[in-house]
Amino acid sequence: MALSVSFSCPVLLILLCFSSTSLFLCNAFPAQHNLHRHHHLRFASHNYRDALTKSILFFEGQRSGKLPSSQRLTWRRNSGLSDGSAMHVDLVGGYYDAGDNVKFGFPMAFTTTMLSWSVIEFGGLMKGELQNAREAIRWATDYLLKATAYPDTIYVQVGDAKKDHACWERPEDMDTPRSVYKIDKSTPGSDVAAETAAALAAASLVFRRTDPSYSKLLVSRAIRVFEFADKYRGSYSKWLKPYVCPFYCSFSGYQDELLWGAAWLHKATKRPTYLNYIQLNGQTLGADESDNTFGWDNKHVGARILISKMNDSNMQYVTSTSFLLLTYAKYLTSAHKLVTCGGTTVTPNRLRTLAKKQVDYLLGDNPLKMSYMVGYGERYPKRIHHRASSLPSVAVHPRKIQCLSGFSIMKSQAPNPNILVGAIIGGPDKHDRFPDQRSDYEQSEPATYMNAPLVGALAYLAHSFGQL
């Protein structure tokens, strides 16, 4: 199974890493210079640069809307061009979250936050891939700006998930209802709203130098959206349960997202208001040190860092862990600190070694010698649970593929004709078994929020081994 990383002691509040104040894992103390210095390792297990390129390219395969002339995954075509029309709004664009044709706002926002954080921390190492990463972020933020165009309202989903899942069809062909779901004052959703605020705030930092006016628009919208999230509290699952559950129910509540959103707004604005917000609300909003999980639905470790959790998408936690370990190592090195856990000294290099093992496992250093990134390495999943990848492209098969007609292909053993390059799929079970069956969505389905944190980790590793 994938490596599991867990610490029983509390980890860092991201907010305080963002500020000049520092909270560290367990007990922090000054490092001797020979202990905290980062040495480049001599041998690279993998071509991390190639994996980085592919991890970003994946997002082009998830695009909804009118595709640009620069589209590199050319087997995809325009789709969802009337999205939002059910409520007379423009919701064209954004990303399909995984292997279906629904646009879920909650995981899309989290994807945007993590992809932005990857660029903020490690974008300076990405060289030629930095612009591709920015474009992947902007594809999401352009959509999130549309979804938050009206005060105290956020459009959080496009598509009827249950009806969509009853079909196996290309996004270019979809004829299932493009229903639109929203939160507002009377039906609040602090979780998805605060995550959206975090995404906009984080992205504003990505564009601060390259597009200042766009950056200002993002941060001003983030401020407004966070105020809405905090003023009108509630979980979006309460009001939209028939439509968002069981796909993206907010099981952890909305408290973690409020802290997470405040942390990002503090970093983006430097306003003490948000630091005070966390200091005043940290306990009441449930920043429990015993909570070790981090993912699209739980940000407490995102306001603190590190994870281990059994879930249907095991690789979500592998990619998140790897990124958080490397980011925390960066913070410790910058502050010239080491930490102790249970009497054991933890150095930044030890955290980096753990992160590398996580990434190497994902890329093929595992019992099956299987890369769980599609298109990377000699052996990778060929039958991923993804409609557009599994069905013939429009260029190859111009005629429409009807709703139920695609299931014969979904159930077949034929490899997917369109390679969704860079996709990270759910991964093996706890016994390192991976059947590579298209029908097994738990192990074979990719998702944007699995790729987003990996981008930063791969940039760091590629740079460390002299590949960038």
PDB file of N, CA, C and O in Angstrom, residues 138-163:
ATOM      1  N   ARG A 138      -5.680  29.827 -13.719  1.00  0.00           N
ATOM      2  CA  ARG A 138      -6.589  30.845 -14.252  1.00  0.00           C
ATOM      3  C   ARG A 138      -7.837  30.225 -14.869  1.00  0.00           C
ATOM      4  O   ARG A 138      -8.923  30.835 -14.833  1.00  0.00           O
ATOM      5  N   TRP A 139      -7.715  29.012 -15.430  1.00  0.00           N
ATOM      6  CA  TRP A 139      -8.906  28.353 -15.971  1.00  0.00           C
ATOM      7  C   TRP A 139      -9.936  28.149 -14.857  1.00  0.00           C
ATOM      8  O   TRP A 139     -11.145  28.255 -15.086  1.00  0.00           O
ATOM      9  N   ALA A 140      -9.440  27.879 -13.658  1.00  0.00           N
ATOM     10  CA  ALA A 140     -10.335  27.695 -12.510  1.00  0.00           C
ATOM     11  C   ALA A 140     -10.822  29.027 -11.960  1.00  0.00           C
ATOM     12  O   ALA A 140     -12.017  29.202 -11.683  1.00  0.00           O
ATOM     13  N   THR A 141      -9.928  29.998 -11.792  1.00  0.00           N
ATOM     14  CA  THR A 141     -10.333  31.255 -11.155  1.00  0.00           C
ATOM     15  C   THR A 141     -11.278  32.068 -12.039  1.00  0.00           C
ATOM     16  O   THR A 141     -12.163  32.758 -11.525  1.00  0.00           O
ATOM     17  N   ASP A 142     -11.101  31.993 -13.352  1.00  0.00           N
ATOM     18  CA  ASP A 142     -12.064  32.667 -14.228  1.00  0.00           C
ATOM     19  C   ASP A 142     -13.473  32.141 -13.979  1.00  0.00           C
ATOM     20  O   ASP A 142     -14.452  32.901 -13.968  1.00  0.00           O
ATOM     21  N   TYR A 143     -13.564  30.841 -13.773  1.00  0.00           N
ATOM     22  CA  TYR A 143     -14.866  30.233 -13.484  1.00  0.00           C
ATOM     23  C   TYR A 143     -15.366  30.631 -12.094  1.00  0.00           C
ATOM     24  O   TYR A 143     -16.546  30.961 -11.919  1.00  0.00           O
ATOM     25  N   LEU A 144     -14.479  30.606 -11.104  1.00  0.00           N
ATOM     26  CA  LEU A 144     -14.900  30.950  -9.739  1.00  0.00           C
ATOM     27  C   LEU A 144     -15.359  32.401  -9.644  1.00  0.00           C
ATOM     28  O   LEU A 144     -16.244  32.733  -8.850  1.00  0.00           O
ATOM     29  N   LEU A 145     -14.774  33.260 -10.442  1.00  0.00           N
ATOM     30  CA  LEU A 145     -15.252  34.651 -10.485  1.00  0.00           C
ATOM     31  C   LEU A 145     -16.675  34.720 -11.028  1.00  0.00           C
ATOM     32  O   LEU A 145     -17.501  35.512 -10.558  1.00  0.00           O
ATOM     33  N   LYS A 146     -16.979  33.911 -12.033  1.00  0.00           N
ATOM     34  CA  LYS A 146     -18.348  33.848 -12.541  1.00  0.00           C
ATOM     35  C   LYS A 146     -19.294  33.311 -11.471  1.00  0.00           C
ATOM     36  O   LYS A 146     -20.417  33.808 -11.305  1.00  0.00           O
ATOM     37  N   ALA A 147     -18.840  32.276 -10.754  1.00  0.00           N
ATOM     38  CA  ALA A 147     -19.694  31.632  -9.760  1.00  0.00           C
ATOM     39  C   ALA A 147     -19.967  32.520  -8.559  1.00  0.00           C
ATOM     40  O   ALA A 147     -20.923  32.278  -7.804  1.00  0.00           O
ATOM     41  N   THR A 148     -19.147  33.562  -8.366  1.00  0.00           N
ATOM     42  CA  THR A 148     -19.303  34.462  -7.215  1.00  0.00           C
ATOM     43  C   THR A 148     -19.646  35.886  -7.664  1.00  0.00           C
ATOM     44  O   THR A 148     -19.445  36.837  -6.915  1.00  0.00           O
ATOM     45  N   ALA A 149     -20.161  36.018  -8.863  1.00  0.00           N
ATOM     46  CA  ALA A 149     -20.402  37.354  -9.428  1.00  0.00           C
ATOM     47  C   ALA A 149     -21.436  38.153  -8.656  1.00  0.00           C
ATOM     48  O   ALA A 149     -21.374  39.391  -8.618  1.00  0.00           O
ATOM     49  N   TYR A 150     -22.387  37.480  -8.023  1.00  0.00           N
ATOM     50  CA  TYR A 150     -23.461  38.168  -7.303  1.00  0.00           C
ATOM     51  C   TYR A 150     -23.211  38.098  -5.797  1.00  0.00           C
ATOM     52  O   TYR A 150     -22.918  37.023  -5.262  1.00  0.00           O
ATOM     53  N   PRO A 151     -23.307  39.212  -5.097  1.00  0.00           N
ATOM     54  CA  PRO A 151     -23.054  39.225  -3.651  1.00  0.00           C
ATOM     55  C   PRO A 151     -23.941  38.237  -2.898  1.00  0.00           C
ATOM     56  O   PRO A 151     -25.111  38.046  -3.243  1.00  0.00           O
ATOM     57  N   ASP A 152     -23.364  37.615  -1.895  1.00  0.00           N
ATOM     58  CA  ASP A 152     -24.078  36.689  -1.011  1.00  0.00           C
ATOM     59  C   ASP A 152     -24.713  35.519  -1.766  1.00  0.00           C
ATOM     60  O   ASP A 152     -25.716  34.955  -1.340  1.00  0.00           O
ATOM     61  N   THR A 153     -24.128  35.145  -2.878  1.00  0.00           N
ATOM     62  CA  THR A 153     -24.585  34.001  -3.666  1.00  0.00           C
ATOM     63  C   THR A 153     -23.375  33.340  -4.311  1.00  0.00           C
ATOM     64  O   THR A 153     -22.487  34.034  -4.819  1.00  0.00           O
ATOM     65  N   ILE A 154     -23.327  32.018  -4.255  1.00  0.00           N
ATOM     66  CA  ILE A 154     -22.289  31.281  -4.976  1.00  0.00           C
ATOM     67  C   ILE A 154     -22.950  30.112  -5.688  1.00  0.00           C
ATOM     68  O   ILE A 154     -23.687  29.325  -5.069  1.00  0.00           O
ATOM     69  N   TYR A 155     -22.691  29.996  -6.958  1.00  0.00           N
ATOM     70  CA  TYR A 155     -23.157  28.835  -7.722  1.00  0.00           C
ATOM     71  C   TYR A 155     -22.135  27.719  -7.517  1.00  0.00           C
ATOM     72  O   TYR A 155     -20.981  27.849  -7.915  1.00  0.00           O
ATOM     73  N   VAL A 156     -22.567  26.646  -6.867  1.00  0.00           N
ATOM     74  CA  VAL A 156     -21.619  25.654  -6.363  1.00  0.00           C
ATOM     75  C   VAL A 156     -21.610  24.334  -7.140  1.00  0.00           C
ATOM     76  O   VAL A 156     -20.795  23.467  -6.851  1.00  0.00           O
ATOM     77  N   GLN A 157     -22.507  24.191  -8.107  1.00  0.00           N
ATOM     78  CA  GLN A 157     -22.515  22.949  -8.879  1.00  0.00           C
ATOM     79  C   GLN A 157     -23.281  23.130 -10.176  1.00  0.00           C
ATOM     80  O   GLN A 157     -24.314  23.796 -10.211  1.00  0.00           O
ATOM     81  N   VAL A 158     -22.748  22.531 -11.228  1.00  0.00           N
ATOM     82  CA  VAL A 158     -23.450  22.480 -12.513  1.00  0.00           C
ATOM     83  C   VAL A 158     -23.515  21.021 -12.947  1.00  0.00           C
ATOM     84  O   VAL A 158     -22.494  20.371 -13.124  1.00  0.00           O
ATOM     85  N   GLY A 159     -24.732  20.532 -13.106  1.00  0.00           N
ATOM     86  CA  GLY A 159     -24.948  19.152 -13.515  1.00  0.00           C
ATOM     87  C   GLY A 159     -25.636  18.352 -12.430  1.00  0.00           C
ATOM     88  O   GLY A 159     -25.349  18.513 -11.243  1.00  0.00           O
ATOM     89  N   ASP A 160     -26.565  17.514 -12.834  1.00  0.00           N
ATOM     90  CA  ASP A 160     -27.243  16.604 -11.920  1.00  0.00           C
ATOM     91  C   ASP A 160     -26.388  15.353 -11.811  1.00  0.00           C
ATOM     92  O   ASP A 160     -26.323  14.534 -12.734  1.00  0.00           O
ATOM     93  N   ALA A 161     -25.698  15.198 -10.694  1.00  0.00           N
ATOM     94  CA  ALA A 161     -24.699  14.140 -10.567  1.00  0.00           C
ATOM     95  C   ALA A 161     -25.287  12.745 -10.723  1.00  0.00           C
ATOM     96  O   ALA A 161     -24.671  11.870 -11.353  1.00  0.00           O
ATOM     97  N   LYS A 162     -26.454  12.518 -10.159  1.00  0.00           N
ATOM     98  CA  LYS A 162     -27.038  11.178 -10.227  1.00  0.00           C
ATOM     99  C   LYS A 162     -27.437  10.819 -11.649  1.00  0.00           C
ATOM    100  O   LYS A 162     -27.220   9.685 -12.111  1.00  0.00           O
ATOM    101  N   LYS A 163     -27.986  11.780 -12.369  1.00  0.00           N
ATOM    102  CA  LYS A 163     -28.346  11.509 -13.761  1.00  0.00           C
ATOM    103  C   LYS A 163     -27.104  11.422 -14.645  1.00  0.00           C
ATOM    104  O   LYS A 163     -27.052  10.637 -15.590  1.00  0.00           O
TER     105      LYS A 163
END
